């Protein structure tokens, strides 16, 4: 036998998709693990033709699950962002869309037993230490994917997955404002560098000569903008204490504009080398927090809520995403928790095969 079989479940989580594994079925060593995941996805080719990736950053994501040894959590969720065209794996960030599928996948894997009509699962995001409570629809003690919930960027309806994120402030850098400032100027562009669920550098669209209403295809075609944005992102990463981020997907980058379709504020989110076709769950929390923070680059772009909790409706490239933010303004803005509704669906399950030259399991 020249290949190693690894059991997996293939799931859509939110507006992303990828394989979900038991952590114990994969190599412990991160270097070997990276090689296995590169093979699984087929990274290094624009179509991921020799793997199960989909040729886009939202379809080359991997979730690895295990029982948690944390006193608070039920499940540990370890995330990997695999590159599309480069043979690279980034274990630094987490992904809230893929996290949407963690609860259902944990039930499918037998890691969690459903309890009643609604099963609450406490999840620890291993990469960042964030704590998330997921509420999964299990009518009569049976997992279901059928329901009436709709999310922008996904056709049809599915059962809602309610997510409540806690402990996400400073999860990567240790600080809400990693530079210590509400605004920094980098290469002539004002930024708010913020770390809520995902470290981000956030700017106003107009400062790049953009409206902020461009679609993903228009932005991806604007290579002058991307080149300028990447230079600024790399410098922002240094200011945020993250070192050389030229080969890391974090910090992510986002731009803001006034809402034009009844939402709170218009946003575009970058992964960072392509425009996100919708909106990342982690990025949504950070951009919603930026929108609510007085003195940030959102100043003057919206009518800011002053009472908590506040519903922040972000208008993104494919529609809208609602973030319910529990916050305090007593001593400057501080986030207590952020809630979102996502959906998930199992697409396939079985074994994925990697060459034994990549990994031979014991």
CSV table of N, CA, C and O in Angstrom, one decimal, residues 264-327:
chain,number,residue,atom,x,y,z
A,264,UNK,N,-25.3,49.0,9.2
A,264,UNK,CA,-24.6,49.9,10.1
A,264,UNK,C,-23.5,50.5,9.4
A,264,UNK,O,-23.2,51.7,9.5
A,265,UNK,N,-22.7,49.7,8.7
A,265,UNK,CA,-21.5,50.2,8.0
A,265,UNK,C,-21.1,49.2,6.9
A,265,UNK,O,-21.5,48.0,7.0
A,266,UNK,N,-20.5,49.7,5.8
A,266,UNK,CA,-20.1,48.9,4.7
A,266,UNK,C,-18.7,48.5,4.9
A,266,UNK,O,-17.8,49.3,5.4
A,267,UNK,N,-18.4,47.2,4.7
A,267,UNK,CA,-17.0,46.7,4.9
A,267,UNK,C,-16.6,45.8,3.8
A,267,UNK,O,-17.4,45.2,3.0
A,268,UNK,N,-15.3,45.7,3.6
A,268,UNK,CA,-14.7,44.8,2.7
A,268,UNK,C,-13.5,44.2,3.5
A,268,UNK,O,-12.8,44.9,4.2
A,269,UNK,N,-13.3,42.8,3.3
A,269,UNK,CA,-12.4,42.1,4.1
A,269,UNK,C,-11.5,41.3,3.2
A,269,UNK,O,-11.9,40.7,2.2
A,270,UNK,N,-10.2,41.3,3.6
A,270,UNK,CA,-9.2,40.7,2.7
A,270,UNK,C,-8.4,39.6,3.4
A,270,UNK,O,-8.2,39.7,4.6
A,271,UNK,N,-8.1,38.5,2.7
A,271,UNK,CA,-7.7,37.2,3.3
A,271,UNK,C,-6.2,36.9,3.5
A,271,UNK,O,-5.9,35.8,4.0
A,272,UNK,N,-5.2,37.7,3.3
A,272,UNK,CA,-5.2,39.1,2.9
A,272,UNK,C,-4.9,39.3,1.4
A,272,UNK,O,-5.0,40.4,0.9
A,273,UNK,N,-4.6,38.2,0.6
A,273,UNK,CA,-4.1,38.4,-0.7
A,273,UNK,C,-5.2,38.3,-1.8
A,273,UNK,O,-5.0,38.5,-2.9
A,274,UNK,N,-6.4,38.1,-1.3
A,274,UNK,CA,-7.6,38.2,-2.2
A,274,UNK,C,-8.7,38.7,-1.3
A,274,UNK,O,-8.7,38.7,-0.1
A,275,UNK,N,-9.7,39.3,-2.0
A,275,UNK,CA,-10.9,39.8,-1.3
A,275,UNK,C,-11.8,38.6,-0.8
A,275,UNK,O,-12.0,37.7,-1.6
A,276,UNK,N,-12.2,38.7,0.4
A,276,UNK,CA,-13.1,37.6,0.9
A,276,UNK,C,-14.4,37.8,0.1
A,276,UNK,O,-15.0,38.9,0.0
A,277,UNK,N,-15.0,36.7,-0.4
A,277,UNK,CA,-16.2,36.8,-1.2
A,277,UNK,C,-17.4,37.2,-0.3
A,277,UNK,O,-18.4,37.7,-0.8
A,278,UNK,N,-17.3,36.9,1.0
A,278,UNK,CA,-18.4,37.3,1.9
A,278,UNK,C,-17.8,38.1,3.1
A,278,UNK,O,-17.3,39.2,3.0
A,279,UNK,N,-17.8,37.4,4.3
A,279,UNK,CA,-17.2,38.0,5.5
A,279,UNK,C,-16.8,36.9,6.4
A,279,UNK,O,-17.6,36.0,6.7
A,280,UNK,N,-15.6,37.0,7.0
A,280,UNK,CA,-15.2,36.1,8.0
A,280,UNK,C,-15.9,36.4,9.3
A,280,UNK,O,-16.1,37.5,9.7
A,281,UNK,N,-16.2,35.3,10.1
A,281,UNK,CA,-16.9,35.5,11.3
A,281,UNK,C,-15.9,36.2,12.3
A,281,UNK,O,-16.3,37.1,13.1
A,282,UNK,N,-14.7,35.8,12.3
A,282,UNK,CA,-13.7,36.5,13.2
A,282,UNK,C,-13.5,37.9,12.8
A,282,UNK,O,-13.5,38.8,13.7
A,283,UNK,N,-13.3,38.2,11.5
A,283,UNK,CA,-13.2,39.5,11.0
A,283,UNK,C,-14.4,40.4,11.3
A,283,UNK,O,-14.3,41.6,11.6
A,284,UNK,N,-15.6,39.8,11.2
A,284,UNK,CA,-16.8,40.5,11.5
A,284,UNK,C,-16.8,41.0,12.9
A,284,UNK,O,-17.3,42.2,13.2
A,285,UNK,N,-16.3,40.2,13.9
A,285,UNK,CA,-16.3,40.7,15.3
A,285,UNK,C,-15.3,41.9,15.4
A,285,UNK,O,-15.6,42.8,16.2
A,286,UNK,N,-14.2,41.8,14.8
A,286,UNK,CA,-13.2,42.9,14.9
A,286,UNK,C,-13.7,44.2,14.2
A,286,UNK,O,-13.6,45.2,14.8
A,287,UNK,N,-14.3,44.0,13.0
A,287,UNK,CA,-14.8,45.2,12.3
A,287,UNK,C,-16.0,45.8,13.0
A,287,UNK,O,-16.2,47.0,13.0
A,288,UNK,N,-16.9,45.0,13.6
A,288,UNK,CA,-18.0,45.5,14.4
A,288,UNK,C,-17.5,46.2,15.6
A,288,UNK,O,-18.0,47.3,16.0
A,289,UNK,N,-16.4,45.7,16.3
A,289,UNK,CA,-15.9,46.4,17.4
A,289,UNK,C,-15.2,47.7,17.0
A,289,UNK,O,-15.4,48.7,17.7
A,290,UNK,N,-14.6,47.7,15.9
A,290,UNK,CA,-14.0,49.0,15.4
A,290,UNK,C,-15.1,50.0,15.1
A,290,UNK,O,-15.0,51.2,15.4
A,291,UNK,N,-16.2,49.5,14.5
A,291,UNK,CA,-17.4,50.4,14.3
A,291,UNK,C,-17.9,51.1,15.5
A,291,UNK,O,-18.4,52.2,15.5
A,292,UNK,N,-17.9,50.3,16.6
A,292,UNK,CA,-18.4,50.8,17.9
A,292,UNK,C,-17.4,51.6,18.7
A,292,UNK,O,-17.8,52.2,19.8
A,293,UNK,N,-16.2,51.6,18.3
A,293,UNK,CA,-15.2,52.3,19.1
A,293,UNK,C,-15.0,53.8,18.8
A,293,UNK,O,-14.5,54.1,17.7
A,294,UNK,N,-15.3,54.7,19.7
A,294,UNK,CA,-15.1,56.1,19.4
A,294,UNK,C,-13.6,56.4,19.2
A,294,UNK,O,-12.8,55.8,19.9
A,295,UNK,N,-13.3,57.2,18.2
A,295,UNK,CA,-12.0,57.6,17.9
A,295,UNK,C,-11.3,56.7,16.9
A,295,UNK,O,-10.1,57.0,16.5
A,296,UNK,N,-11.9,55.6,16.5
A,296,UNK,CA,-11.3,54.7,15.5
A,296,UNK,C,-11.5,55.3,14.1
A,296,UNK,O,-12.1,56.3,14.0
A,297,UNK,N,-11.0,54.6,13.1
A,297,UNK,CA,-11.2,55.1,11.8
A,297,UNK,C,-12.6,55.0,11.3
A,297,UNK,O,-12.9,55.5,10.2
A,298,UNK,N,-13.5,54.4,12.1
A,298,UNK,CA,-14.9,54.4,11.8
A,298,UNK,C,-15.6,55.8,12.1
A,298,UNK,O,-16.7,56.0,11.7
A,299,UNK,N,-14.9,56.6,12.8
A,299,UNK,CA,-15.4,57.9,13.2
A,299,UNK,C,-16.0,58.7,12.0
A,299,UNK,O,-15.3,58.8,11.0
A,300,UNK,N,-17.3,59.1,12.1
A,300,UNK,CA,-17.9,59.9,11.0
A,300,UNK,C,-18.5,59.0,9.9
A,300,UNK,O,-19.2,59.6,9.0
A,301,UNK,N,-18.4,57.7,10.0
A,301,UNK,CA,-18.9,56.8,8.9
A,301,UNK,C,-20.3,56.2,9.3
A,301,UNK,O,-20.9,55.6,8.4
A,302,UNK,N,-20.7,56.4,10.6
A,302,UNK,CA,-21.9,55.7,11.0
A,302,UNK,C,-22.5,56.5,12.2
A,302,UNK,O,-21.8,57.3,12.8
A,303,UNK,N,-23.7,56.1,12.5
A,303,UNK,CA,-24.4,56.6,13.7
A,303,UNK,C,-24.1,55.5,14.8
A,303,UNK,O,-24.7,54.4,14.7
A,304,UNK,N,-23.2,55.7,15.7
A,304,UNK,CA,-22.7,54.7,16.6
A,304,UNK,C,-23.6,54.4,17.7
A,304,UNK,O,-24.1,55.3,18.4
A,305,UNK,N,-23.9,53.1,18.0
A,305,UNK,CA,-24.7,52.7,19.1
A,305,UNK,C,-24.0,53.0,20.4
A,305,UNK,O,-22.8,52.9,20.5
A,306,UNK,N,-24.7,53.4,21.4
A,306,UNK,CA,-24.1,53.7,22.7
A,306,UNK,C,-24.6,52.8,23.8
A,306,UNK,O,-24.0,52.7,24.9
A,307,UNK,N,-25.7,52.0,23.5
A,307,UNK,CA,-26.2,51.1,24.5
A,307,UNK,C,-25.9,49.7,24.1
A,307,UNK,O,-25.9,49.3,23.0
A,308,UNK,N,-25.6,48.9,25.1
A,308,UNK,CA,-25.2,47.5,24.9
A,308,UNK,C,-26.4,46.6,25.4
A,308,UNK,O,-27.1,46.9,26.4
A,309,UNK,N,-26.6,45.5,24.7
A,309,UNK,CA,-25.9,45.0,23.5
A,309,UNK,C,-26.4,45.7,22.3
A,309,UNK,O,-27.5,46.2,22.3
A,310,UNK,N,-25.6,45.8,21.3
A,310,UNK,CA,-25.9,46.5,20.0
A,310,UNK,C,-25.8,45.5,18.8
A,310,UNK,O,-24.9,44.7,18.8
A,311,UNK,N,-26.7,45.6,17.9
A,311,UNK,CA,-26.7,44.8,16.7
A,311,UNK,C,-25.9,45.7,15.7
A,311,UNK,O,-26.4,46.8,15.3
A,312,UNK,N,-24.8,45.2,15.2
A,312,UNK,CA,-24.1,45.8,14.1
A,312,UNK,C,-24.2,45.0,12.9
A,312,UNK,O,-23.9,43.8,12.8
A,313,UNK,N,-24.8,45.7,11.8
A,313,UNK,CA,-25.1,45.0,10.6
A,313,UNK,C,-24.0,45.4,9.6
A,313,UNK,O,-23.9,46.6,9.2
A,314,UNK,N,-23.1,44.5,9.2
A,314,UNK,CA,-22.0,44.8,8.3
A,314,UNK,C,-22.5,44.5,6.9
A,314,UNK,O,-22.8,43.3,6.6
A,315,UNK,N,-22.4,45.4,6.0
A,315,UNK,CA,-22.7,45.2,4.6
A,315,UNK,C,-21.4,44.8,3.9
A,315,UNK,O,-20.4,45.6,3.8
A,316,UNK,N,-21.3,43.5,3.4
A,316,UNK,CA,-20.1,43.0,2.9
A,316,UNK,C,-20.3,42.7,1.4
A,316,UNK,O,-21.3,43.2,0.8
A,317,UNK,N,-19.3,42.1,0.8
A,317,UNK,CA,-19.3,41.9,-0.7
A,317,UNK,C,-20.5,41.1,-1.3
A,317,UNK,O,-20.8,41.2,-2.5
A,318,UNK,N,-21.1,40.3,-0.4
A,318,UNK,CA,-22.2,39.4,-0.9
A,318,UNK,C,-23.5,39.6,-0.2
A,318,UNK,O,-24.5,38.9,-0.5
A,319,UNK,N,-23.6,40.6,0.7
A,319,UNK,CA,-24.8,40.7,1.5
A,319,UNK,C,-24.5,41.4,2.8
A,319,UNK,O,-23.8,42.4,2.9
A,320,UNK,N,-25.1,40.8,3.9
A,320,UNK,CA,-25.0,41.4,5.2
A,320,UNK,C,-24.7,40.3,6.2
A,320,UNK,O,-25.0,39.1,6.0
A,321,UNK,N,-24.0,40.6,7.3
A,321,UNK,CA,-23.8,39.8,8.4
A,321,UNK,C,-24.1,40.6,9.7
A,321,UNK,O,-23.7,41.7,9.8
A,322,UNK,N,-24.9,40.0,10.6
A,322,UNK,CA,-25.3,40.7,11.8
A,322,UNK,C,-24.4,40.2,13.0
A,322,UNK,O,-24.2,39.0,13.1
A,323,UNK,N,-23.9,41.1,13.7
A,323,UNK,CA,-23.1,40.8,14.9
A,323,UNK,C,-23.7,41.4,16.1
A,323,UNK,O,-23.9,42.7,16.1
A,324,UNK,N,-24.1,40.6,17.1
A,324,UNK,CA,-24.7,41.2,18.3
A,324,UNK,C,-23.5,41.4,19.3
A,324,UNK,O,-22.9,40.4,19.8
A,325,UNK,N,-23.2,42.6,19.7
A,325,UNK,CA,-22.1,42.9,20.5
A,325,UNK,C,-22.5,43.3,21.9
A,325,UNK,O,-23.3,44.3,22.1
A,326,UNK,N,-22.0,42.6,22.9
A,326,UNK,CA,-22.1,43.0,24.3
A,326,UNK,C,-20.9,43.7,24.7
A,326,UNK,O,-19.8,43.2,24.7
A,327,UNK,N,-21.0,45.0,25.0
A,327,UNK,CA,-19.8,45.8,25.3
A,327,UNK,C,-20.0,46.8,26.4
A,327,UNK,O,-21.1,46.9,26.9
